[in-house]
């Protein structure tokens, strides 16, 4: 009996242990309940809030924030920029006591309204300002070379006189002779916003080396440091026998100025590779913030590197030689010809690789991490756009609290979210809708399309680009940014903007829940790129298209495989648990290495060790054939070959496999061959023309964001790559939900989905069977009825004047009713009475042939939804009908027609300093070289064509 008690106790203990493991893995048990996540300020979209001239008042701050909150924005990122002409008396100098007072007031008002606030760490971009002197400003290398034969002395003075240069951000012509030094000594930097300045001056000498050439070759046989032999600019040295190349490097002052800076923010850009520079730069904020309560401020922000758009690169920092020696283990001064591309090709490429790698490391360790540490000590964090920098952007993103991307392809968008996933950060943000179309021509459907692409790429924290602060007394169109969609209350679509924001908030509430769930780690190898010379010494990261990873990434996405990009540095933190790869809070099934020649030996060793521990590692094309760079080349080459000799491959069809330790290494020549052998299964819905991204819930189930990118409606059965028996559907646009219809097909559960073009749906999976209300899909049960009663059209908001009310029997663009209508931008209410509709239906589907550009639909003053994308349909539940029903449709067009009217009439609205308003297309450029709409014809506006209702019943 005692023996049985022991057995029962062991069984009970094992049961409890298994339950504990289950709860540890998934946290909670599934409930099967259909439940929307809570909408918080961080699930809502935020906006970049440009403050022109910092010309704010407390009254206007309150009015603006209240309007933004009402429109469904969750927060603002304050970015002070250039001012407005004629409003100079309202300017507030950046970081002045008055400026700080307004910042604190903004924080308090945002807190009252339940909104968040981030702050750009500069006025304009990139980091810089009037307190950035030559010592901490960005710098570049200048060089001179001389040829000497044995026995000769250099008679020419070793000196570099900088060639003077000055140009402005608004293309105003200036004479460098009139530009005072330093730049802050010049008056009216708003009127004359310098972009870059090179003052004519003798530059400091960095180093002089003599390099003996191998006869008839470019190889260097010997290098002598002659820096201490330069006296008063002349080299006191006689060349030994042979041919010598004398190289002199000088420290130049790159002269890049802060772009779009506001009053008190104009000045030099900092040296992004210097610890001294970032620490001195940030001290200015410490001093300005002292004594003010900024505790409610969430994150500081960096609007990308953006030193790459100047003349030449800012490619030097005073500590470069010291830092290079620490990182690479050799003296760069011994390889100046190779740095300048003047040695043999292989040495040139290897030294160039190491130089770029050191620059990347400095930008990470000296700039990004110091900035993040500074913010963290205040209880805050950093949002960082790492793209555009001459570094491995993935590593910079990874060092940020919220990595932020921008871009137009899902593959490139995944750069920042990948690092958030790999480092366990929940938020990945994006600068969305930077400049979708020409000014005033972007529709809400364009905004939704841009946002959907970011959501599919792993972004779950949208920031619009953006919203320009405009005081209440500013005449229409208010204050505007030079390159934006103009998400401001003056925009005609503002009243319908909330519909998009509700959509984004609902979608992001799911995509911020749980954790990412991608199957593949895709290696981002940058060594080949860094070993390739270019027009400049730097390669700036803007896209994955410059590396071989892009081919793999785009192919995998097209076939329904999910991946995150991983850098050499991030790979070192990847581990194996059982046979899966783990990083951050995520689990991956395999790692794929694209085609490449060079790979750091530490990376290759890590990859085969991961395989040894149980992982599957796949190489596309071949194993790496060489080590990049010159640092430790001989020993690393030897180690690489030694590691490769451990691997013994066998041919299995079109692939080669090495079973190594607990895992395996695969070499494949075609991507389809790999995928056939892979244990990773794609999402089959991609073969049906759909796209998706998913998140793993705490209970072990999934949230899917499913999107239809095609121009035709999708209706069909869909199978998800998950273990489930029941699914719930959530429509983030309409707010409708319900259980999905299911069927069992070949032992798998399919769900029924219907998606209009560019429509999305959230799918929640459950492993158990649940029943309840199905998601409301309808089918027609009769003919469509054309609404033929007269329509009253009342113009309720907009200008330049409110046109008179119209009563029409046939709907056409309101621009055809006369000049007042042709150039009207704003909102009109279309109203008609419905005929007596049968109650023997579940709903009536309202369809509008054409809408220009958004339409909020009401039945008997009950809001049904907002339409801004074809097909313009919405369902009217029968229970809302009473037999005497009034249909009202509030239609808003774009700002374009009114802007065209103003430009045709010569009415001034482009009143901004700096770049003013820039045109996206040459066809819209006026005589002054800036944007003009004077040649635009009126764009169609309102509703045209038929409006029909169709009887519908729920599909049971």
Short mmCIF file of N, CA and C in Angstrom, two decimals, residues 211 214 217-221 223 324 330-332 334-355 530-533 597-598 626-631 633 637:
data_model
loop_
_atom_site.label_atom_id
_atom_site.label_comp_id
_atom_site.label_asym_id
_atom_site.label_seq_id
_atom_site.Cartn_x
_atom_site.Cartn_y
_atom_site.Cartn_z
N UNK A 211 55.77 55.69 -48.74
CA UNK A 211 55.43 54.30 -49.03
C UNK A 211 56.21 53.83 -50.26
N UNK A 214 56.63 48.54 -54.84
CA UNK A 214 57.29 47.42 -55.51
C UNK A 214 57.41 47.78 -56.98
N UNK A 217 54.66 47.72 -59.79
CA UNK A 217 53.39 47.31 -59.17
C UNK A 217 52.87 48.42 -58.26
N UNK A 218 51.64 48.21 -57.79
CA UNK A 218 51.09 49.15 -56.83
C UNK A 218 51.26 48.68 -55.39
N UNK A 219 51.84 47.51 -55.23
CA UNK A 219 52.03 46.99 -53.88
C UNK A 219 53.05 47.84 -53.13
N UNK A 220 52.84 47.91 -51.82
CA UNK A 220 53.71 48.69 -50.95
C UNK A 220 54.69 47.76 -50.26
N UNK A 221 55.98 48.04 -50.39
CA UNK A 221 57.00 47.20 -49.78
C UNK A 221 57.39 47.68 -48.38
N UNK A 223 56.67 51.16 -45.39
CA UNK A 223 56.00 52.41 -45.04
C UNK A 223 56.75 53.07 -43.89
N UNK A 324 40.97 52.60 -34.41
CA UNK A 324 41.24 51.57 -35.41
C UNK A 324 42.23 50.54 -34.87
N UNK A 330 45.87 46.61 -35.91
CA UNK A 330 47.02 47.09 -36.70
C UNK A 330 46.91 48.59 -36.91
N UNK A 331 48.04 49.18 -37.33
CA UNK A 331 48.15 50.64 -37.44
C UNK A 331 47.70 51.08 -38.83
N UNK A 332 46.60 51.80 -38.91
CA UNK A 332 46.08 52.26 -40.20
C UNK A 332 47.05 53.21 -40.88
N UNK A 334 49.97 52.81 -41.42
CA UNK A 334 50.84 52.02 -42.28
C UNK A 334 50.18 51.66 -43.61
N UNK A 335 48.92 52.04 -43.76
CA UNK A 335 48.17 51.63 -44.97
C UNK A 335 47.41 52.81 -45.58
N UNK A 336 47.99 54.00 -45.51
CA UNK A 336 47.30 55.17 -46.06
C UNK A 336 47.07 55.03 -47.57
N UNK A 337 48.02 54.53 -48.36
CA UNK A 337 47.73 54.37 -49.80
C UNK A 337 46.51 53.46 -50.05
N UNK A 338 46.39 52.39 -49.29
CA UNK A 338 45.25 51.50 -49.47
C UNK A 338 43.96 52.20 -49.06
N UNK A 339 44.01 52.99 -48.00
CA UNK A 339 42.83 53.74 -47.57
C UNK A 339 42.37 54.68 -48.66
N UNK A 340 43.33 55.23 -49.40
CA UNK A 340 43.01 56.17 -50.48
C UNK A 340 42.77 55.45 -51.81
N UNK A 341 42.82 54.12 -51.80
CA UNK A 341 42.59 53.34 -53.02
C UNK A 341 43.76 53.37 -53.97
N UNK A 342 44.99 53.57 -53.47
CA UNK A 342 46.17 53.72 -54.32
C UNK A 342 47.11 52.54 -54.25
N UNK A 343 46.82 51.53 -53.44
CA UNK A 343 47.65 50.34 -53.36
C UNK A 343 47.08 49.27 -54.31
N UNK A 344 47.54 48.04 -54.17
CA UNK A 344 47.01 46.97 -55.02
C UNK A 344 45.55 46.71 -54.65
N UNK A 345 44.80 46.15 -55.56
CA UNK A 345 43.34 46.04 -55.42
C UNK A 345 42.94 45.27 -54.17
N UNK A 346 43.60 44.14 -53.90
CA UNK A 346 43.20 43.34 -52.74
C UNK A 346 43.43 44.11 -51.44
N UNK A 347 44.60 44.73 -51.30
CA UNK A 347 44.88 45.48 -50.07
C UNK A 347 43.91 46.66 -49.93
N UNK A 348 43.65 47.33 -51.05
CA UNK A 348 42.67 48.42 -51.02
C UNK A 348 41.35 47.95 -50.43
N UNK A 349 40.85 46.84 -50.96
CA UNK A 349 39.53 46.34 -50.53
C UNK A 349 39.53 45.89 -49.08
N UNK A 350 40.62 45.29 -48.65
CA UNK A 350 40.66 44.78 -47.27
C UNK A 350 40.78 45.93 -46.27
N UNK A 351 41.60 46.90 -46.56
CA UNK A 351 41.73 48.05 -45.65
C UNK A 351 40.43 48.85 -45.64
N UNK A 352 39.83 49.00 -46.81
CA UNK A 352 38.56 49.73 -46.89
C UNK A 352 37.49 49.03 -46.05
N UNK A 353 37.45 47.70 -46.10
CA UNK A 353 36.50 46.95 -45.27
C UNK A 353 36.71 47.26 -43.80
N UNK A 354 37.96 47.20 -43.37
CA UNK A 354 38.24 47.42 -41.95
C UNK A 354 37.90 48.84 -41.53
N UNK A 355 38.21 49.80 -42.40
CA UNK A 355 37.87 51.19 -42.12
C UNK A 355 36.36 51.34 -41.94
N UNK A 530 31.08 45.95 -47.78
CA UNK A 530 32.13 46.77 -47.19
C UNK A 530 33.49 46.58 -47.88
N UNK A 531 33.64 45.48 -48.60
CA UNK A 531 34.90 45.23 -49.31
C UNK A 531 34.88 45.76 -50.74
N UNK A 532 33.77 46.38 -51.12
CA UNK A 532 33.60 46.87 -52.49
C UNK A 532 33.77 48.39 -52.54
N UNK A 533 34.74 48.89 -53.28
CA UNK A 533 34.89 50.34 -53.40
C UNK A 533 33.68 50.98 -54.06
N UNK A 597 30.98 35.95 -50.63
CA UNK A 597 32.38 35.54 -50.68
C UNK A 597 33.01 35.62 -49.31
N UNK A 598 32.81 36.76 -48.64
CA UNK A 598 33.49 37.01 -47.37
C UNK A 598 32.56 36.79 -46.18
N UNK A 626 36.32 33.19 -48.12
CA UNK A 626 37.44 33.97 -47.60
C UNK A 626 36.99 34.82 -46.41
N UNK A 627 37.99 35.39 -45.77
CA UNK A 627 37.81 36.27 -44.62
C UNK A 627 37.87 37.71 -45.11
N UNK A 628 37.02 38.60 -44.62
CA UNK A 628 37.11 40.01 -45.04
C UNK A 628 38.18 40.75 -44.27
N UNK A 629 38.64 41.84 -44.85
CA UNK A 629 39.54 42.73 -44.13
C UNK A 629 40.96 42.23 -44.06
N UNK A 630 41.78 43.03 -43.38
CA UNK A 630 43.20 42.73 -43.22
C UNK A 630 43.53 42.30 -41.79
N UNK A 631 42.66 42.66 -40.86
CA UNK A 631 42.93 42.35 -39.45
C UNK A 631 42.95 40.84 -39.24
N UNK A 633 44.32 38.47 -40.68
CA UNK A 633 43.95 37.76 -41.90
C UNK A 633 44.53 36.35 -41.94
N UNK A 637 42.12 33.18 -41.71
CA UNK A 637 42.02 32.32 -42.89
C UNK A 637 42.31 30.87 -42.52
#
